[in-house]
């Protein structure tokens, strides 16, 4: 049902008076023959002034549609839309045009005027084709499921609880703490966090359990937790913080991997049990990766060894990755303490003879001499690897893994921890192993994002999401497969595919892929797009 | 009565991210920005996409600025600076000096807020301080920031002397970072990624250009960075682990010679370049101390605002929180995350 719009408001927004230099409203209006309209110019600077001007204009002229024309009219879109909503009008019967474009592209005054008129007329015709968009109120569950009891999961849970949401934290193992539990010097910090976690009434901890099944959508996921007990919960959001595996790159070491060659984590244990020999060689960057956690561990351990045991310490690496808080200082302190650093290009040769490790490398600096070091212990930088269950978990949540097998964020530029599926987030090492400060920041930022989303407990959605015509749908599942947001499900009873409005991002991929043309986006139906095309051609062709 | 209003000092990426998150949680937010517009440095960066997006995040600034205007709960006070400050958490009073409509006049505004977020960002390192590189003396020695701006405005790279396209380009890394001699004993984190992205963009647009990156260590930045480096090497960009010691040139001439060491022979070499891009690091704001004294917050040894232990958003003064590069060098996405994290901390405090 389309309501024909009787009168269109033309609201020209010119706070700095720039448009006025090029265009006069009277001149525009005199050219708008055949259009039933009312017009006004507002020079109020944003917020209340602009809103009041607009509301008065709408009320006085009994408008139900308006064209907003200004330099950057989109920037105040929300203000205009809210005013329309408040007055019970259709907020999609608003068109925004940029008169600045007319001014920049044209140049001579008369042409600017023609272009401005053309833009306004087209926008007005476009509105006439816009029917109202339905809205739907969706209740949001104020409980969050956090998977993983490492520092990323703990910090996310604490921040969420601090913001007033309930949290269920599911840990696969027995103990909380994850990767950093093994690091000396962070144990007090971790202990405090775990105590705070256990004290917090809003957080429920379920250990030795895992996610077995999920259904539903953002704001109302139904999740099944399996372990000692089985439980089914409804949660509003899911945070994946399942960490990563830190492994010694054995394949790079070949046959030389024996008790004299150990990984950084094993060395951490030796450090805490004071089992440190007199000559130690650290070797990192055997596998090229995006990470700096290896270098950070190297610097921390090398410094500790030098300071506490005064061993001879030699570090071999490709690049010293110090781009973390305090990294350069740590490097400087290590050098000052007497730790030696050499950089290599070609992989060093490793031999183990009579319990002595012999490492030979070509020094990168001139004169590129071969250097040979003997050490009692070779500590090898560990590479990050995805955990075993990642694929299964990704499938359960219908999210993607990247080429290395870690969880793939949707768009690094918006919030790196958002997944392609609304309401599912990745925090910490399962997406990208980072140092503790970065992980903590990420955890808090993600928690804040979830707080912003769930705190109100309900959301009013404009149903601009894709719509499937169930009469035409033949259940070929093309849309289910192509949807990058996991927003389409199969309704067995009705024998049709169905879009979950809250998960849909209105990208239109399903609409363009559907072989029987059963899917349309309400704002861009075929009829509307055709109408727009015809409109824009009218001036030029006729 | 405690106030749920929050003042955010600085309208860059971090400040805007914090403000939006706070507004989402129902706070009335004042952004105090001393420039005439919001967006900070990032608003002047250029998109560095080649055949595909290189994830430089420059477009995010534009989107965020548009977004912040859509929040009626966020009041943006441009041309404003904090003059004085008093009170306790939940009940701060801020005196703001704000440029009035008529130029050269200032009006005093008083704000009552429950908490404050300091997001004053950074200053690009003043490359003139590295005299041996001849910035400002030789016109064809520019900073990466100059290059960003010219790419954003004109879409192309040109020699400042005659506007022609440079053939041989050098990037100098660590200008104002990891350099004890000028008191910058920290890594600025962002220069390696931006230099790689810029050089990849130039090389993709003009494949005949010859690009050399002089570096100390290439610092990784986020996911996919190793692939970015590989793709730069694949395009034929030269990586030389060696920071040049001097640039020779003539004022008002486009002749530039770079003194460095040939890594293969150990000889000192002089090489000519058409354009030298200095990858300048991030320094604290010039007047960081003034604000630190006004608000009673600590600075670290480099002049950035000190965060309390693992509470990366808490300053030394309760109720005042830190967001973005004013706490230490940060990329755009890190600043956004830090801003949101600051909002979470503010929310926690105000809810108590």
CSV table of N, CA and C in Angstrom, one decimal, chain A residues 6-146:
chain,number,residue,atom,x,y,z
A,6,UNK,N,1.0,14.1,-0.6
A,6,UNK,CA,0.3,15.2,-1.2
A,6,UNK,C,1.3,16.4,-1.3
A,7,UNK,N,2.0,16.7,-0.3
A,7,UNK,CA,2.8,17.9,-0.3
A,7,UNK,C,4.2,17.5,0.2
A,8,UNK,N,5.2,18.0,-0.5
A,8,UNK,CA,6.6,17.7,-0.1
A,8,UNK,C,7.2,18.9,0.5
A,9,UNK,N,7.9,18.7,1.6
A,9,UNK,CA,8.6,19.9,2.2
A,9,UNK,C,10.0,19.9,1.7
A,10,UNK,N,10.5,21.1,1.4
A,10,UNK,CA,11.9,21.2,0.9
A,10,UNK,C,12.6,22.1,2.0
A,11,UNK,N,13.4,21.4,2.7
A,11,UNK,CA,14.1,22.0,3.9
A,11,UNK,C,15.5,22.3,3.5
A,12,UNK,N,15.8,23.5,3.3
A,12,UNK,CA,17.2,23.8,3.0
A,12,UNK,C,18.0,24.2,4.2
A,13,UNK,N,19.1,23.5,4.4
A,13,UNK,CA,19.8,23.7,5.6
A,13,UNK,C,21.2,24.3,5.3
A,14,UNK,N,21.3,25.5,5.8
A,14,UNK,CA,22.5,26.4,5.4
A,14,UNK,C,23.0,27.1,6.6
A,15,UNK,N,23.6,26.4,7.6
A,15,UNK,CA,24.0,27.1,8.8
A,15,UNK,C,25.1,28.1,8.6
A,16,UNK,N,26.0,27.9,7.7
A,16,UNK,CA,27.1,28.9,7.5
A,16,UNK,C,26.8,29.9,6.4
A,17,UNK,N,25.7,29.8,5.8
A,17,UNK,CA,25.3,30.7,4.7
A,17,UNK,C,26.1,30.5,3.4
A,18,UNK,N,26.7,29.4,3.3
A,18,UNK,CA,27.5,29.1,2.1
A,18,UNK,C,26.7,28.9,0.8
A,19,UNK,N,25.6,28.2,1.1
A,19,UNK,CA,24.7,27.9,-0.1
A,19,UNK,C,24.1,29.1,-0.6
A,20,UNK,N,23.7,30.0,0.3
A,20,UNK,CA,23.1,31.3,-0.1
A,20,UNK,C,23.9,32.1,-1.1
A,21,UNK,N,25.2,31.9,-1.1
A,21,UNK,CA,26.1,32.6,-2.0
A,21,UNK,C,25.9,32.2,-3.4
A,22,UNK,N,25.4,30.9,-3.6
A,22,UNK,CA,25.3,30.4,-4.9
A,22,UNK,C,23.9,30.2,-5.4
A,23,UNK,N,23.0,30.0,-4.4
A,23,UNK,CA,21.6,29.6,-4.8
A,23,UNK,C,20.6,30.4,-4.0
A,24,UNK,N,19.6,30.9,-4.6
A,24,UNK,CA,18.5,31.5,-3.8
A,24,UNK,C,17.3,30.6,-3.8
A,25,UNK,N,16.7,30.5,-2.7
A,25,UNK,CA,15.5,29.6,-2.5
A,25,UNK,C,14.4,30.0,-3.5
A,26,UNK,N,14.3,31.3,-3.6
A,26,UNK,CA,13.2,31.8,-4.5
A,26,UNK,C,13.4,31.3,-5.9
A,27,UNK,N,14.7,31.4,-6.3
A,27,UNK,CA,15.0,30.9,-7.7
A,27,UNK,C,14.7,29.4,-7.9
A,28,UNK,N,15.1,28.7,-6.9
A,28,UNK,CA,14.8,27.2,-6.9
A,28,UNK,C,13.3,27.0,-7.0
A,29,UNK,N,12.6,27.6,-6.1
A,29,UNK,CA,11.1,27.4,-6.0
A,29,UNK,C,10.4,27.8,-7.3
A,30,UNK,N,10.9,28.8,-7.9
A,30,UNK,CA,10.2,29.3,-9.2
A,30,UNK,C,10.4,28.2,-10.3
A,31,UNK,N,11.3,27.4,-10.1
A,31,UNK,CA,11.6,26.4,-11.2
A,31,UNK,C,10.9,25.0,-10.9
A,32,UNK,N,10.3,24.9,-9.7
A,32,UNK,CA,9.8,23.6,-9.3
A,32,UNK,C,8.3,23.5,-9.7
A,33,UNK,N,8.0,23.8,-11.0
A,33,UNK,CA,6.6,23.7,-11.4
A,33,UNK,C,6.2,22.2,-11.4
A,34,UNK,N,5.0,22.0,-11.2
A,34,UNK,CA,4.5,20.6,-11.2
A,34,UNK,C,4.8,19.8,-9.9
A,35,UNK,N,5.3,20.5,-8.9
A,35,UNK,CA,5.6,19.9,-7.7
A,35,UNK,C,4.8,20.6,-6.6
A,36,UNK,N,4.1,19.9,-5.8
A,36,UNK,CA,3.3,20.5,-4.7
A,36,UNK,C,4.2,20.6,-3.5
A,37,UNK,N,4.6,21.7,-3.1
A,37,UNK,CA,5.7,21.8,-2.1
A,37,UNK,C,5.6,23.0,-1.2
A,38,UNK,N,6.3,22.9,-0.1
A,38,UNK,CA,6.5,24.0,0.8
A,38,UNK,C,8.0,24.1,1.1
A,39,UNK,N,8.5,25.3,1.3
A,39,UNK,CA,10.0,25.3,1.5
A,39,UNK,C,10.3,26.3,2.6
A,40,UNK,N,11.5,26.0,3.1
A,40,UNK,CA,12.0,26.9,4.1
A,40,UNK,C,13.6,26.8,4.2
A,41,UNK,N,14.2,27.8,4.8
A,41,UNK,CA,15.6,27.8,4.9
A,41,UNK,C,15.9,27.8,6.4
A,42,UNK,N,16.8,27.0,6.9
A,42,UNK,CA,17.2,27.0,8.3
A,42,UNK,C,18.7,27.3,8.4
A,43,UNK,N,19.0,28.3,9.3
A,43,UNK,CA,20.4,28.5,9.4
A,43,UNK,C,20.9,28.2,10.8
A,44,UNK,N,20.0,27.4,11.6
A,44,UNK,CA,20.4,27.1,12.9
A,44,UNK,C,21.6,26.1,12.9
A,45,UNK,N,22.5,26.2,13.9
A,45,UNK,CA,23.6,25.3,14.0
A,45,UNK,C,23.0,24.1,14.7
A,46,UNK,N,23.3,22.9,14.3
A,46,UNK,CA,22.8,21.6,14.8
A,46,UNK,C,22.0,21.6,16.1
A,47,UNK,N,21.8,20.4,16.5
A,47,UNK,CA,21.0,20.1,17.8
A,47,UNK,C,19.7,20.8,17.8
A,48,UNK,N,19.4,21.4,19.0
A,48,UNK,CA,18.0,21.8,19.2
A,48,UNK,C,17.5,22.8,18.2
A,49,UNK,N,18.3,23.7,17.8
A,49,UNK,CA,17.9,24.8,16.9
A,49,UNK,C,17.4,24.2,15.6
A,50,UNK,N,18.2,23.3,15.1
A,50,UNK,CA,17.8,22.7,13.8
A,50,UNK,C,16.6,21.9,13.9
A,51,UNK,N,16.5,21.1,15.0
A,51,UNK,CA,15.4,20.2,15.3
A,51,UNK,C,14.1,21.0,15.4
A,52,UNK,N,14.1,22.1,16.2
A,52,UNK,CA,13.0,23.0,16.4
A,52,UNK,C,12.5,23.6,15.0
A,53,UNK,N,13.5,24.1,14.3
A,53,UNK,CA,13.1,24.6,13.0
A,53,UNK,C,12.4,23.6,12.1
A,54,UNK,N,12.9,22.4,12.1
A,54,UNK,CA,12.4,21.4,11.2
A,54,UNK,C,11.0,21.0,11.7
A,55,UNK,N,10.9,20.8,13.0
A,55,UNK,CA,9.6,20.3,13.5
A,55,UNK,C,8.5,21.3,13.3
A,56,UNK,N,8.9,22.6,13.4
A,56,UNK,CA,7.9,23.6,13.2
A,56,UNK,C,7.4,23.7,11.7
A,57,UNK,N,8.4,23.5,10.9
A,57,UNK,CA,8.2,23.5,9.4
A,57,UNK,C,7.2,22.3,9.0
A,58,UNK,N,7.5,21.2,9.6
A,58,UNK,CA,6.7,20.0,9.3
A,58,UNK,C,5.2,20.2,9.8
A,59,UNK,N,5.1,20.7,11.0
A,59,UNK,CA,3.8,20.9,11.6
A,59,UNK,C,3.0,21.9,10.9
A,60,UNK,N,3.6,23.0,10.6
A,60,UNK,CA,2.9,24.2,9.9
A,60,UNK,C,2.4,23.7,8.6
A,61,UNK,N,3.1,23.0,7.8
A,61,UNK,CA,2.7,22.6,6.5
A,61,UNK,C,2.0,21.2,6.4
A,62,UNK,N,1.8,20.6,7.6
A,62,UNK,CA,1.2,19.3,7.6
A,62,UNK,C,1.9,18.3,6.6
A,63,UNK,N,3.2,18.2,6.8
A,63,UNK,CA,4.0,17.5,5.8
A,63,UNK,C,4.0,16.0,6.2
A,64,UNK,N,4.2,15.1,5.2
A,64,UNK,CA,4.5,13.7,5.5
A,64,UNK,C,5.7,13.3,4.8
A,65,UNK,N,6.4,14.2,4.0
A,65,UNK,CA,7.6,13.8,3.4
A,65,UNK,C,8.4,15.1,3.2
A,66,UNK,N,9.7,14.9,3.1
A,66,UNK,CA,10.6,16.1,3.0
A,66,UNK,C,11.9,15.8,2.3
A,67,UNK,N,12.4,16.8,1.6
A,67,UNK,CA,13.7,16.7,1.0
A,67,UNK,C,14.6,17.6,1.8
A,68,UNK,N,15.7,17.1,2.3
A,68,UNK,CA,16.6,17.9,3.1
A,68,UNK,C,17.8,18.2,2.2
A,69,UNK,N,18.0,19.5,2.0
A,69,UNK,CA,19.1,19.8,1.1
A,69,UNK,C,20.1,20.7,1.8
A,70,UNK,N,21.3,20.3,1.8
A,70,UNK,CA,22.3,21.1,2.4
A,70,UNK,C,23.7,20.8,1.9
A,71,UNK,N,24.7,21.2,2.6
A,71,UNK,CA,26.0,20.9,2.2
A,71,UNK,C,26.4,19.4,2.6
A,72,UNK,N,26.1,19.1,3.8
A,72,UNK,CA,26.4,17.8,4.2
A,72,UNK,C,25.2,17.3,5.1
A,73,UNK,N,24.1,17.3,4.4
A,73,UNK,CA,22.8,17.1,5.1
A,73,UNK,C,22.8,15.7,5.8
A,74,UNK,N,23.5,14.7,5.3
A,74,UNK,CA,23.5,13.4,5.9
A,74,UNK,C,24.0,13.4,7.4
A,75,UNK,N,24.9,14.4,7.7
A,75,UNK,CA,25.4,14.3,9.0
A,75,UNK,C,24.4,14.6,10.1
A,76,UNK,N,23.3,15.1,9.7
A,76,UNK,CA,22.3,15.3,10.7
A,76,UNK,C,21.0,14.4,10.5
A,77,UNK,N,21.3,13.4,9.8
A,77,UNK,CA,20.2,12.5,9.4
A,77,UNK,C,19.3,12.0,10.6
A,78,UNK,N,20.0,11.7,11.7
A,78,UNK,CA,19.3,11.2,12.8
A,78,UNK,C,18.3,12.2,13.4
A,79,UNK,N,18.7,13.4,13.4
A,79,UNK,CA,17.9,14.5,14.0
A,79,UNK,C,16.6,14.5,13.2
A,80,UNK,N,16.7,14.6,11.9
A,80,UNK,CA,15.5,14.7,11.0
A,80,UNK,C,14.6,13.4,11.2
A,81,UNK,N,15.3,12.3,11.1
A,81,UNK,CA,14.5,11.0,11.2
A,81,UNK,C,13.8,10.9,12.6
A,82,UNK,N,14.5,11.3,13.6
A,82,UNK,CA,13.8,11.3,15.0
A,82,UNK,C,12.6,12.2,15.0
A,83,UNK,N,12.8,13.3,14.4
A,83,UNK,CA,11.6,14.3,14.4
A,83,UNK,C,10.4,13.7,13.7
A,84,UNK,N,10.7,13.0,12.6
A,84,UNK,CA,9.6,12.3,11.8
A,84,UNK,C,9.0,11.2,12.6
A,85,UNK,N,9.9,10.4,13.3
A,85,UNK,CA,9.4,9.3,14.1
A,85,UNK,C,8.5,9.8,15.2
A,86,UNK,N,8.9,10.9,15.8
A,86,UNK,CA,8.2,11.5,17.0
A,86,UNK,C,6.8,11.9,16.5
A,87,UNK,N,6.8,12.5,15.3
A,87,UNK,CA,5.5,13.0,14.8
A,87,UNK,C,4.6,11.9,14.2
A,88,UNK,N,5.1,10.6,14.3
A,88,UNK,CA,4.3,9.5,13.8
A,88,UNK,C,4.4,9.4,12.3
A,89,UNK,N,5.4,10.0,11.7
A,89,UNK,CA,5.5,10.0,10.2
A,89,UNK,C,6.6,8.9,9.8
A,90,UNK,N,6.6,8.6,8.5
A,90,UNK,CA,7.5,7.6,8.0
A,90,UNK,C,8.9,8.2,7.9
A,91,UNK,N,9.9,7.8,8.7
A,91,UNK,CA,11.2,8.4,8.6
A,91,UNK,C,11.9,8.0,7.2
A,92,UNK,N,11.4,7.1,6.5
A,92,UNK,CA,12.0,6.8,5.2
A,92,UNK,C,11.4,7.7,4.1
A,93,UNK,N,10.4,8.6,4.4
A,93,UNK,CA,9.9,9.5,3.5
A,93,UNK,C,10.7,10.8,3.5
A,94,UNK,N,12.0,10.6,3.8
A,94,UNK,CA,12.9,11.7,3.9
A,94,UNK,C,14.0,11.5,2.9
A,95,UNK,N,14.4,12.5,2.1
A,95,UNK,CA,15.5,12.3,1.1
A,95,UNK,C,16.5,13.3,1.5
A,96,UNK,N,17.8,12.9,1.4
A,96,UNK,CA,18.9,13.8,1.7
A,96,UNK,C,19.7,14.1,0.4
A,97,UNK,N,19.8,15.4,0.1
A,97,UNK,CA,20.6,15.6,-1.1
A,97,UNK,C,21.7,16.7,-0.7
A,98,UNK,N,22.8,16.5,-1.4
A,98,UNK,CA,23.9,17.4,-1.2
A,98,UNK,C,24.0,18.5,-2.2
A,99,UNK,N,23.6,19.7,-1.9
A,99,UNK,CA,23.6,20.8,-2.8
A,99,UNK,C,25.1,21.2,-3.1
A,100,UNK,N,26.0,20.9,-2.2
A,100,UNK,CA,27.4,21.2,-2.4
A,100,UNK,C,27.9,20.5,-3.7
A,101,UNK,N,27.3,19.3,-3.9
A,101,UNK,CA,27.7,18.6,-5.1
A,101,UNK,C,27.4,19.4,-6.3
A,102,UNK,N,26.2,20.0,-6.4
A,102,UNK,CA,25.8,20.8,-7.5
A,102,UNK,C,26.7,22.0,-7.7
A,103,UNK,N,27.1,22.6,-6.6
A,103,UNK,CA,28.0,23.7,-6.7
A,103,UNK,C,29.4,23.4,-7.1
A,104,UNK,N,29.9,22.3,-6.6
A,104,UNK,CA,31.3,21.9,-7.0
A,104,UNK,C,31.3,21.4,-8.4
A,105,UNK,N,30.4,20.6,-8.8
A,105,UNK,CA,30.5,20.0,-10.1
A,105,UNK,C,30.2,21.0,-11.2
A,106,UNK,N,29.2,21.9,-11.0
A,106,UNK,CA,28.9,22.8,-12.0
A,106,UNK,C,29.9,24.0,-12.0
A,107,UNK,N,29.5,25.1,-11.6
A,107,UNK,CA,30.5,26.2,-11.6
A,107,UNK,C,29.9,27.5,-12.0
A,108,UNK,N,29.1,27.5,-13.0
A,108,UNK,CA,28.5,28.8,-13.4
A,108,UNK,C,27.1,28.8,-12.7
A,109,UNK,N,26.7,30.0,-12.3
A,109,UNK,CA,25.6,30.1,-11.4
A,109,UNK,C,24.3,29.5,-12.0
A,110,UNK,N,24.1,29.7,-13.3
A,110,UNK,CA,22.8,29.3,-13.9
A,110,UNK,C,22.8,27.7,-13.9
A,111,UNK,N,24.0,27.2,-14.2
A,111,UNK,CA,24.0,25.7,-14.2
A,111,UNK,C,23.8,25.1,-12.8
A,112,UNK,N,24.4,25.8,-11.8
A,112,UNK,CA,24.2,25.3,-10.4
A,112,UNK,C,22.7,25.2,-10.1
A,113,UNK,N,22.0,26.3,-10.5
A,113,UNK,CA,20.6,26.4,-10.2
A,113,UNK,C,19.9,25.2,-10.9
A,114,UNK,N,20.2,24.9,-12.1
A,114,UNK,CA,19.5,23.8,-12.9
A,114,UNK,C,19.8,22.5,-12.2
A,115,UNK,N,21.0,22.3,-11.8
A,115,UNK,CA,21.4,21.1,-11.2
A,115,UNK,C,20.7,20.9,-9.8
A,116,UNK,N,20.7,22.0,-9.1
A,116,UNK,CA,20.0,21.9,-7.7
A,116,UNK,C,18.6,21.5,-7.9
A,117,UNK,N,17.9,22.2,-8.9
A,117,UNK,CA,16.5,21.9,-9.1
A,117,UNK,C,16.3,20.4,-9.5
A,118,UNK,N,17.2,20.0,-10.4
A,118,UNK,CA,17.1,18.6,-10.8
A,118,UNK,C,17.3,17.6,-9.7
A,119,UNK,N,18.2,17.9,-8.8
A,119,UNK,CA,18.4,17.0,-7.6
A,119,UNK,C,17.2,17.0,-6.7
A,120,UNK,N,16.6,18.2,-6.5
A,120,UNK,CA,15.5,18.2,-5.6
A,120,UNK,C,14.3,17.5,-6.2
A,121,UNK,N,14.1,17.7,-7.5
A,121,UNK,CA,12.9,17.1,-8.2
A,121,UNK,C,13.1,15.6,-8.1
A,122,UNK,N,14.3,15.1,-8.4
A,122,UNK,CA,14.5,13.6,-8.4
A,122,UNK,C,14.3,13.1,-7.0
A,123,UNK,N,14.8,13.8,-6.0
A,123,UNK,CA,14.6,13.3,-4.6
A,123,UNK,C,13.1,13.3,-4.3
A,124,UNK,N,12.4,14.3,-4.7
A,124,UNK,CA,10.9,14.3,-4.4
A,124,UNK,C,10.2,13.2,-5.1
A,125,UNK,N,10.6,12.9,-6.3
A,125,UNK,CA,9.9,11.8,-7.0
A,125,UNK,C,10.3,10.4,-6.3
A,126,UNK,N,11.5,10.4,-5.9
A,126,UNK,CA,12.0,9.1,-5.2
A,126,UNK,C,11.1,8.9,-3.9
A,127,UNK,N,10.9,10.0,-3.2
A,127,UNK,CA,10.1,9.8,-2.0
A,127,UNK,C,8.7,9.3,-2.3
A,128,UNK,N,8.2,9.8,-3.4
A,128,UNK,CA,6.8,9.4,-3.7
A,128,UNK,C,6.7,7.9,-3.8
A,129,UNK,N,7.8,7.3,-4.2
A,129,UNK,CA,7.8,5.8,-4.4
A,129,UNK,C,8.1,5.1,-3.1
A,130,UNK,N,8.5,5.8,-2.0
A,130,UNK,CA,8.9,5.2,-0.8
A,130,UNK,C,7.6,4.9,0.1
A,131,UNK,N,7.3,3.6,0.2
A,131,UNK,CA,6.2,3.3,1.2
A,131,UNK,C,6.8,3.3,2.6
A,132,UNK,N,5.9,3.2,3.6
A,132,UNK,CA,6.4,3.1,4.9
A,132,UNK,C,7.2,1.8,5.2
A,133,UNK,N,8.1,1.9,6.1
A,133,UNK,CA,8.9,0.7,6.5
A,133,UNK,C,8.4,0.2,7.8
A,134,UNK,N,8.1,-1.0,7.9
A,134,UNK,CA,7.6,-1.5,9.2
A,134,UNK,C,8.7,-1.5,10.3
A,135,UNK,N,8.3,-1.5,11.5
A,135,UNK,CA,9.3,-1.6,12.6
A,135,UNK,C,9.0,-2.8,13.4
A,136,UNK,N,10.0,-3.3,14.1
A,136,UNK,CA,9.7,-4.4,15.0
A,136,UNK,C,10.5,-4.2,16.3
A,137,UNK,N,9.8,-4.5,17.4
A,137,UNK,CA,10.5,-4.4,18.7
A,137,UNK,C,11.1,-5.8,19.0
A,138,UNK,N,12.4,-5.8,19.3
A,138,UNK,CA,13.0,-7.1,19.6
A,138,UNK,C,13.6,-7.0,21.1
A,139,UNK,N,13.2,-7.9,21.9
A,139,UNK,CA,13.7,-7.9,23.2
A,139,UNK,C,15.1,-8.5,23.2
A,140,UNK,N,16.0,-7.9,24.0
A,140,UNK,CA,17.4,-8.3,24.0
A,140,UNK,C,17.7,-9.0,25.4
A,141,UNK,N,18.2,-10.2,25.3
A,141,UNK,CA,18.5,-10.8,26.6
A,141,UNK,C,19.8,-10.2,27.1
A,142,UNK,N,19.7,-9.8,28.4
A,142,UNK,CA,20.9,-9.1,29.0
A,142,UNK,C,21.9,-10.0,29.7
A,143,UNK,N,22.0,-11.2,29.1
A,143,UNK,CA,23.0,-12.1,29.6
A,143,UNK,C,24.0,-12.4,28.5
A,144,UNK,N,25.3,-12.6,28.8
A,144,UNK,CA,26.3,-12.8,27.8
A,144,UNK,C,27.0,-14.1,28.1
A,145,UNK,N,27.3,-14.8,27.0
A,145,UNK,CA,28.1,-16.1,27.2
A,145,UNK,C,29.5,-15.8,26.8
A,146,UNK,N,30.4,-16.0,27.7
A,146,UNK,CA,31.8,-15.9,27.4
A,146,UNK,C,32.5,-17.2,27.3
